[in-house]
Amino acid sequence: MVTLAGPVVAMAVTSNSLISAGTVFLFLVLCEVSWAQIFSFPFRRPETCSLNQYFHISALSCEPCGTNQRRDALGTSCVCLPGYRMISNNGGPSIVCKKCPENMKGVTKDGWDCISCPSGLSAEGKCHCPTGHILVERNVNGSLLSQAMCELCDENENSFTKANALGTRCVRCEPTFVNTSRSCTCSEPHILTGGLCFSNTWNFRQRVISTARYGELGMSLNSEWFARHLQATAGACWMHANLTSCQALGNMCVMNMNSYDSTTFDACRLFHYIFESTAAGLSGVHSIPFWRQNLPWLFYGDQPGLAPQVLEATPLPTNFSFKGQNKLKFVAASYDIRGNFIKWQTLEGGVLQLCPDTETRLDAAYSFGTTYQQNCEISLSKILADFPSPVFYDVYLEYTDGDQHHYIWAVPVLNLNLQHNKMFVNQDSSSSKWLLTRRIFLVDAVSGRENDLGSQPRVIRIATQISLSIRLVPNTKNGNIYTPLLTIAYSDVDIKNSNHQSVKISFSVKYEMNQGDAFVQTDIALGVLGGLAVLSSLLKTAGWKRRIGSPMIDLQTVIKFLVYYAGDLANVFFIVTVGTGLYWLIFFKAQKSVSVLLPMPVQEERFITYVGCAFAMKALQFLHKLISQITIDIFFIDWERPKGKVLKAVEGEGGVRSATVPVSVWRTYFVANEWNEIQTVRKINPLFQVLTTLFFLEVVGFKNLALMDASSSLSRDLSDYIAPYSRILRYAVVTAIWLVIGVIQVFFFAAFYERFIEDKIRQFVDLCSMSNVSVFLLSHRCFGYYIHGRSVHGHADTNMEEMNMNLKREAENLCSQRGLVPNTDGQTFQIAISDQMRQHYDRIHETLTRRNGPARLLSSSASTFEQSVKAYHAMNKFLGSFIDHVHKEMDYFIKDKLLLERVLGMEFMEPMEKSIFYNDEGHSFSSVLYYGNEATLLIFDLLFFCVVDLACQNFVLASFLTYLQQEIFRFIRNTVGQKNLATKTLVDERFLI
């Protein structure tokens, strides 16, 4: 029974609850009452309640107070009416009041007792005392007096007391009153201001203004803070040398951006007045002439040229390194707005960084050598909540000397908002005009309040840009630095709606060094190499003039020289930029005792310009080579001869006659197809080149070497601060990886792949011999290449058995060698043809290419084709006879090139009467292919990759676009080259794959 009691009761309660709920629901349905009416109630505020009502904080409604009660000042409780005392009080409305007797109508301050008041009652029913008196209701032991007393505070000498603001006790008068008037009153001719009393000798009191100026908004307003405290703090500082007053006056000057105007007696003018007035009587603090006793150190002086002396005259007597002492220990003396010293504190932990972040990332700003950049956007409401009152900082750099004694070095401030006689002198590019200051703050939400210090400010001033500059001493080997400079810029925000307004904040630390020597050395290298480039271009132009057979210097010659010079100058810029980038990469990352620092982003602009120039001129060189390759003259000489004659029916004659056996054209098509395939063969794999570079940069982590910090690690913890990238280091890392991978590929291709797997260039030469087809190639008007493909077996159009037999005989040296000259293997030649030979070639070639002329010049397609076929056979016969020395007036001879000719890339002998064939074992005909221009292509692709990366700083995008442009130009080269091949050789384009 006991066990079941609980569940039974629970069931009963539950059943009753369900019945009650169901009853209520049925009632609501019958009465047609909506649920909206059940869940809604009137909206009331505390101030809408009447005097006899209080705001019930639970029911959120106005409820009546009890008998003899009214609501309190907050409106959320009840209090007794005047003349009534409390009997009990449990909070809120739970209060019981009782009327006081007629002879004791007053109520004590705590409200629990009744008392007789000799000096009358206040509106609240409390005892009231005259000014200067205090109310006494109880004895020292706490017992209640029968009648309250009003005691007069003794304002005479030796006491100097007065009633406090609550009238509950006597306190000593303010010291300035005692010192000035020897009493607790400040009457004429003394001056009362800011709750202080001053003598009438304060001669600048009439000119003091309490205006806060906001130069960024172009407005001024009467600051309530300045109006209340400026005169008082200035007077206390000047006349009494009060420490906190002097600090408070300095703070007001800083709040006005340290601006000085000789015509206006504002906070800074008052500070300067006191500073100058005390110059003779007080010595400098710590022997610093800009720092007076009792005054804060705000300025460095306004002498022209003083700023450069402060910043660069004396290095800090300590040194820094990347491995040992690598922390900049900045400390700050902090003060509140009233001039009270708060504490010494380090800047670590984000003291000057408004943007929130982890402590590790915030502290990374002070790692020596780490370029730091922090940006964020913060709502105005958060700033107002976090910084109700400004805190002021005097920043110092702490260091130790050789004896391990601790010292601090003052850090000057460059306030970009400072105005000197209404001019923003610190925004001038010349440092000799700067006026350096000392004290800063982050947020000022006080000076912008106009009428009430408790109201929201009309304008708020925020330090939106803070930059710390560390400058390395020139030619230092031990990491000596000059005085750091703190540059700060404030933004004035006119508050409209703080919940919808925000500001952008930035904090940065940058490292500088004099880059003049580096620029001079770079310019010298460019000048010397540029001069060599001019000589190289002149030689190339002279060689080109000889190869085209034109002795005249015309506009075409000038343009050609400029094109050659662009290519050579591109190499010069490339060499200089790669050398410069590797210098910074190696010497900056590997140094222990700091001697060099990275160029700043502004100083990198010249370097980026050089890279852009290198790319633009290399692109011009690449396009020039591309156009030259797709416009060459090429012809395939077919040495095959007919094998006998066959009987052939003659149409229209009704008879049969004998005809020579036609020579198969498939060999020529096959050679043409192979030539078409090797047009874009390269010594590297472009896709492998791009993907491998991207792999080393992104996966292995070589990109981390481009960060502007001292670390050489390839991996970084994501929780740590990641410094911004240096564009110079990015360029250096990319070029180093790209060139190493490219060189390795070329070496592998030449030493292994071509030797043991496949050599397409030499295979093409072998194919020409097997096909009995030679290649006659003119890259210039009077210069080109010849591949001798005449078969040593006489015929190539044969069956498999005879072909195998021929190959076997050749392998066993049972036949002559393949060379053009008997008993030699030389099959490839550079050729310099005579002008007569070229003219004869052009006459035949004109007929060969006439089929591509305007339609109005062609008779019919059939006749045009026949003319082209005849021209083809004529060209084939002419070039074959030329190779066989048939034309004595257009003969040639074979010789070796001189070493100097090979080095300079030009020919000394001019083919006047005879053409010249130069033995060419290096297969230099590949210069009209991608294969022979690998260096140009590799550098062009690299510069393209770097330019894209420098523009967007994205290795993945740069890799994709680089491969895309490679494929586009390869497609153009193949397509246009194929059309040119079909045009020049009469090979049907449909048979070219």
PDB file of N, CA, C and O in Angstrom, residues 769 772 789-795 806 809-810 815-819:
ATOM      1  N   SER A 769      66.071   9.237 -94.376  1.00  0.00           N
ATOM      2  CA  SER A 769      66.919   8.311 -95.124  1.00  0.00           C
ATOM      3  C   SER A 769      66.150   7.067 -95.524  1.00  0.00           C
ATOM      4  O   SER A 769      66.303   6.550 -96.650  1.00  0.00           O
ATOM      5  N   ASN A 772      63.774   8.001 -98.289  1.00  0.00           N
ATOM      6  CA  ASN A 772      64.378   8.550 -99.504  1.00  0.00           C
ATOM      7  C   ASN A 772      63.850   9.950 -99.795  1.00  0.00           C
ATOM      8  O   ASN A 772      63.605  10.321-100.943  1.00  0.00           O
ATOM      9  N   GLY A 789      68.289  13.132 -96.925  1.00  0.00           N
ATOM     10  CA  GLY A 789      67.592  11.875 -96.685  1.00  0.00           C
ATOM     11  C   GLY A 789      67.636  10.928 -97.860  1.00  0.00           C
ATOM     12  O   GLY A 789      66.812  10.020 -97.949  1.00  0.00           O
ATOM     13  N   ARG A 790      68.586  11.129 -98.759  1.00  0.00           N
ATOM     14  CA  ARG A 790      68.670  10.261 -99.941  1.00  0.00           C
ATOM     15  C   ARG A 790      69.103   8.860 -99.515  1.00  0.00           C
ATOM     16  O   ARG A 790      70.113   8.686 -98.836  1.00  0.00           O
ATOM     17  N   SER A 791      68.327   7.877 -99.919  1.00  0.00           N
ATOM     18  CA  SER A 791      68.584   6.496 -99.513  1.00  0.00           C
ATOM     19  C   SER A 791      69.833   5.958-100.200  1.00  0.00           C
ATOM     20  O   SER A 791      70.062   6.183-101.393  1.00  0.00           O
ATOM     21  N   VAL A 792      70.655   5.253 -99.433  1.00  0.00           N
ATOM     22  CA  VAL A 792      71.878   4.661 -99.985  1.00  0.00           C
ATOM     23  C   VAL A 792      71.559   3.428-100.812  1.00  0.00           C
ATOM     24  O   VAL A 792      72.443   2.886-101.512  1.00  0.00           O
ATOM     25  N   HIS A 793      70.305   3.004-100.747  1.00  0.00           N
ATOM     26  CA  HIS A 793      69.896   1.807-101.485  1.00  0.00           C
ATOM     27  C   HIS A 793      69.224   2.149-102.811  1.00  0.00           C
ATOM     28  O   HIS A 793      68.848   1.227-103.539  1.00  0.00           O
ATOM     29  N   GLY A 794      69.065   3.397-103.085  1.00  0.00           N
ATOM     30  CA  GLY A 794      68.482   3.820-104.356  1.00  0.00           C
ATOM     31  C   GLY A 794      66.980   3.898-104.332  1.00  0.00           C
ATOM     32  O   GLY A 794      66.396   4.799-104.935  1.00  0.00           O
ATOM     33  N   HIS A 795      66.342   2.964-103.677  1.00  0.00           N
ATOM     34  CA  HIS A 795      64.878   2.931-103.623  1.00  0.00           C
ATOM     35  C   HIS A 795      64.422   2.706-102.186  1.00  0.00           C
ATOM     36  O   HIS A 795      65.054   1.979-101.436  1.00  0.00           O
ATOM     37  N   ASN A 806      67.902  -4.421 -96.980  1.00  0.00           N
ATOM     38  CA  ASN A 806      68.658  -3.174 -97.056  1.00  0.00           C
ATOM     39  C   ASN A 806      69.174  -2.750 -95.686  1.00  0.00           C
ATOM     40  O   ASN A 806      70.316  -2.297 -95.544  1.00  0.00           O
ATOM     41  N   ARG A 809      72.138  -4.959 -94.726  1.00  0.00           N
ATOM     42  CA  ARG A 809      73.350  -4.584 -95.445  1.00  0.00           C
ATOM     43  C   ARG A 809      73.962  -3.313 -94.853  1.00  0.00           C
ATOM     44  O   ARG A 809      75.171  -3.185 -94.725  1.00  0.00           O
ATOM     45  N   GLU A 810      73.091  -2.379 -94.489  1.00  0.00           N
ATOM     46  CA  GLU A 810      73.594  -1.123 -93.922  1.00  0.00           C
ATOM     47  C   GLU A 810      74.208  -1.363 -92.552  1.00  0.00           C
ATOM     48  O   GLU A 810      75.229  -0.744 -92.208  1.00  0.00           O
ATOM     49  N   CYS A 815      77.211  -1.309 -97.662  1.00  0.00           N
ATOM     50  CA  CYS A 815      76.788  -0.285 -98.611  1.00  0.00           C
ATOM     51  C   CYS A 815      77.425   1.029 -98.195  1.00  0.00           C
ATOM     52  O   CYS A 815      78.048   1.130 -97.138  1.00  0.00           O
ATOM     53  N   SER A 816      77.266   2.023 -99.031  1.00  0.00           N
ATOM     54  CA  SER A 816      77.855   3.323 -98.732  1.00  0.00           C
ATOM     55  C   SER A 816      77.140   3.961 -97.551  1.00  0.00           C
ATOM     56  O   SER A 816      76.053   3.547 -97.148  1.00  0.00           O
ATOM     57  N   GLN A 817      77.790   5.021 -96.992  1.00  0.00           N
ATOM     58  CA  GLN A 817      77.210   5.712 -95.840  1.00  0.00           C
ATOM     59  C   GLN A 817      76.166   6.727 -96.288  1.00  0.00           C
ATOM     60  O   GLN A 817      76.081   7.096 -97.458  1.00  0.00           O
ATOM     61  N   ARG A 818      75.376   7.219 -95.324  1.00  0.00           N
ATOM     62  CA  ARG A 818      74.228   8.067 -95.630  1.00  0.00           C
ATOM     63  C   ARG A 818      74.583   9.517 -95.905  1.00  0.00           C
ATOM     64  O   ARG A 818      73.743  10.282 -96.346  1.00  0.00           O
ATOM     65  N   GLY A 819      75.816   9.908 -95.649  1.00  0.00           N
ATOM     66  CA  GLY A 819      76.169  11.315 -95.750  1.00  0.00           C
ATOM     67  C   GLY A 819      76.067  11.855 -97.160  1.00  0.00           C
ATOM     68  O   GLY A 819      76.139  11.124 -98.164  1.00  0.00           O
TER      69      GLY A 819
END
